[in-house]
Amino acid sequence: MVLTVNWETATDQRNTQLNCAITADAKSGYVYRMDVDFDPRVKPLDLFNETYTDGQGSPINLSQNYPGSKFGSAPKFSWQRPTGRLHEPQFFAACVNELETFRVRARRRMPKKSKADAKSRNDITARVNGMKENIRVIAEDWFGFPADTEAEG
């Protein structure tokens, strides 16, 4: 569902679209959850790649050196990360969802006739799974966000 909101200030008078995802029970009308993207310009996977990878998929920008401390280097605090302004567990989940959506669409559109086609389809799945694992490592192992086990099979 898309809501149009008038964000009116003295310097900026415009309508902004907010994309909403709502989980509800149709019979009772009970709303379980409602998620709204407050900044529709954020493209989760693009922001993740720009912030946390070097363009080749290797992690960067994850830790901070703290001179004078016994730890030396430690994962950055949320206020030090560019993604700290977002709800980061949902941000990382959105990155994974974007990859999974791409994988499903790509496999659906790829030819299915030959062994080479099957290999290409499997290569896409392997590449996406590798990218999802990179996101998981950064989200869970580096920054300590719990895994989203509800979405798993």
PDB file of N, CA and C in Angstrom, residues 99 102-104 106-107 110 118-131:
ATOM      1  N   LEU A  99      17.608  -9.371  -2.526  1.00  0.00           N
ATOM      2  CA  LEU A  99      18.375 -10.396  -3.245  1.00  0.00           C
ATOM      3  C   LEU A  99      17.510 -11.602  -3.577  1.00  0.00           C
ATOM      4  N   PHE A 102      15.230 -10.809  -6.434  1.00  0.00           N
ATOM      5  CA  PHE A 102      15.990 -10.841  -7.677  1.00  0.00           C
ATOM      6  C   PHE A 102      16.207 -12.277  -8.139  1.00  0.00           C
ATOM      7  N   ARG A 103      16.615 -13.155  -7.213  1.00  0.00           N
ATOM      8  CA  ARG A 103      16.888 -14.553  -7.567  1.00  0.00           C
ATOM      9  C   ARG A 103      15.653 -15.233  -8.157  1.00  0.00           C
ATOM     10  N   VAL A 104      14.522 -15.043  -7.513  1.00  0.00           N
ATOM     11  CA  VAL A 104      13.286 -15.675  -7.987  1.00  0.00           C
ATOM     12  C   VAL A 104      12.909 -15.150  -9.372  1.00  0.00           C
ATOM     13  N   ALA A 106      14.872 -13.673 -11.633  1.00  0.00           N
ATOM     14  CA  ALA A 106      15.884 -14.045 -12.625  1.00  0.00           C
ATOM     15  C   ALA A 106      15.710 -15.500 -13.051  1.00  0.00           C
ATOM     16  N   ARG A 107      15.543 -16.392 -12.103  1.00  0.00           N
ATOM     17  CA  ARG A 107      15.375 -17.814 -12.446  1.00  0.00           C
ATOM     18  C   ARG A 107      14.101 -18.047 -13.251  1.00  0.00           C
ATOM     19  N   MET A 110      14.815 -16.984 -16.907  1.00  0.00           N
ATOM     20  CA  MET A 110      15.900 -17.651 -17.630  1.00  0.00           C
ATOM     21  C   MET A 110      15.374 -18.865 -18.380  1.00  0.00           C
ATOM     22  N   ALA A 118      20.483 -24.767 -17.118  1.00  0.00           N
ATOM     23  CA  ALA A 118      20.359 -25.215 -15.724  1.00  0.00           C
ATOM     24  C   ALA A 118      21.572 -24.763 -14.918  1.00  0.00           C
ATOM     25  N   LYS A 119      22.763 -24.836 -15.533  1.00  0.00           N
ATOM     26  CA  LYS A 119      23.968 -24.387 -14.842  1.00  0.00           C
ATOM     27  C   LYS A 119      23.892 -22.886 -14.567  1.00  0.00           C
ATOM     28  N   SER A 120      23.421 -22.103 -15.524  1.00  0.00           N
ATOM     29  CA  SER A 120      23.282 -20.654 -15.328  1.00  0.00           C
ATOM     30  C   SER A 120      22.307 -20.345 -14.207  1.00  0.00           C
ATOM     31  N   ARG A 121      21.196 -21.088 -14.167  1.00  0.00           N
ATOM     32  CA  ARG A 121      20.202 -20.878 -13.109  1.00  0.00           C
ATOM     33  C   ARG A 121      20.797 -21.211 -11.741  1.00  0.00           C
ATOM     34  N   ASN A 122      21.574 -22.284 -11.677  1.00  0.00           N
ATOM     35  CA  ASN A 122      22.215 -22.663 -10.415  1.00  0.00           C
ATOM     36  C   ASN A 122      23.308 -21.673 -10.026  1.00  0.00           C
ATOM     37  N   ASP A 123      24.009 -21.119 -11.025  1.00  0.00           N
ATOM     38  CA  ASP A 123      25.037 -20.110 -10.748  1.00  0.00           C
ATOM     39  C   ASP A 123      24.423 -18.863 -10.113  1.00  0.00           C
ATOM     40  N   ILE A 124      23.258 -18.455 -10.623  1.00  0.00           N
ATOM     41  CA  ILE A 124      22.560 -17.288 -10.045  1.00  0.00           C
ATOM     42  C   ILE A 124      22.229 -17.559  -8.575  1.00  0.00           C
ATOM     43  N   THR A 125      21.698 -18.739  -8.300  1.00  0.00           N
ATOM     44  CA  THR A 125      21.339 -19.090  -6.926  1.00  0.00           C
ATOM     45  C   THR A 125      22.574 -19.098  -6.029  1.00  0.00           C
ATOM     46  N   ALA A 126      23.658 -19.672  -6.515  1.00  0.00           N
ATOM     47  CA  ALA A 126      24.891 -19.726  -5.709  1.00  0.00           C
ATOM     48  C   ALA A 126      25.431 -18.324  -5.441  1.00  0.00           C
ATOM     49  N   ARG A 127      25.399 -17.470  -6.448  1.00  0.00           N
ATOM     50  CA  ARG A 127      25.910 -16.105  -6.270  1.00  0.00           C
ATOM     51  C   ARG A 127      25.054 -15.323  -5.273  1.00  0.00           C
ATOM     52  N   VAL A 128      23.734 -15.434  -5.406  1.00  0.00           N
ATOM     53  CA  VAL A 128      22.829 -14.741  -4.480  1.00  0.00           C
ATOM     54  C   VAL A 128      23.008 -15.272  -3.063  1.00  0.00           C
ATOM     55  N   ASN A 129      23.148 -16.581  -2.916  1.00  0.00           N
ATOM     56  CA  ASN A 129      23.356 -17.159  -1.578  1.00  0.00           C
ATOM     57  C   ASN A 129      24.651 -16.654  -0.959  1.00  0.00           C
ATOM     58  N   GLY A 130      25.687 -16.488  -1.773  1.00  0.00           N
ATOM     59  CA  GLY A 130      26.947 -15.927  -1.274  1.00  0.00           C
ATOM     60  C   GLY A 130      26.781 -14.490  -0.814  1.00  0.00           C
ATOM     61  N   MET A 131      26.032 -13.710  -1.566  1.00  0.00           N
ATOM     62  CA  MET A 131      25.789 -12.313  -1.190  1.00  0.00           C
ATOM     63  C   MET A 131      24.953 -12.243   0.090  1.00  0.00           C
TER      64      MET A 131
END
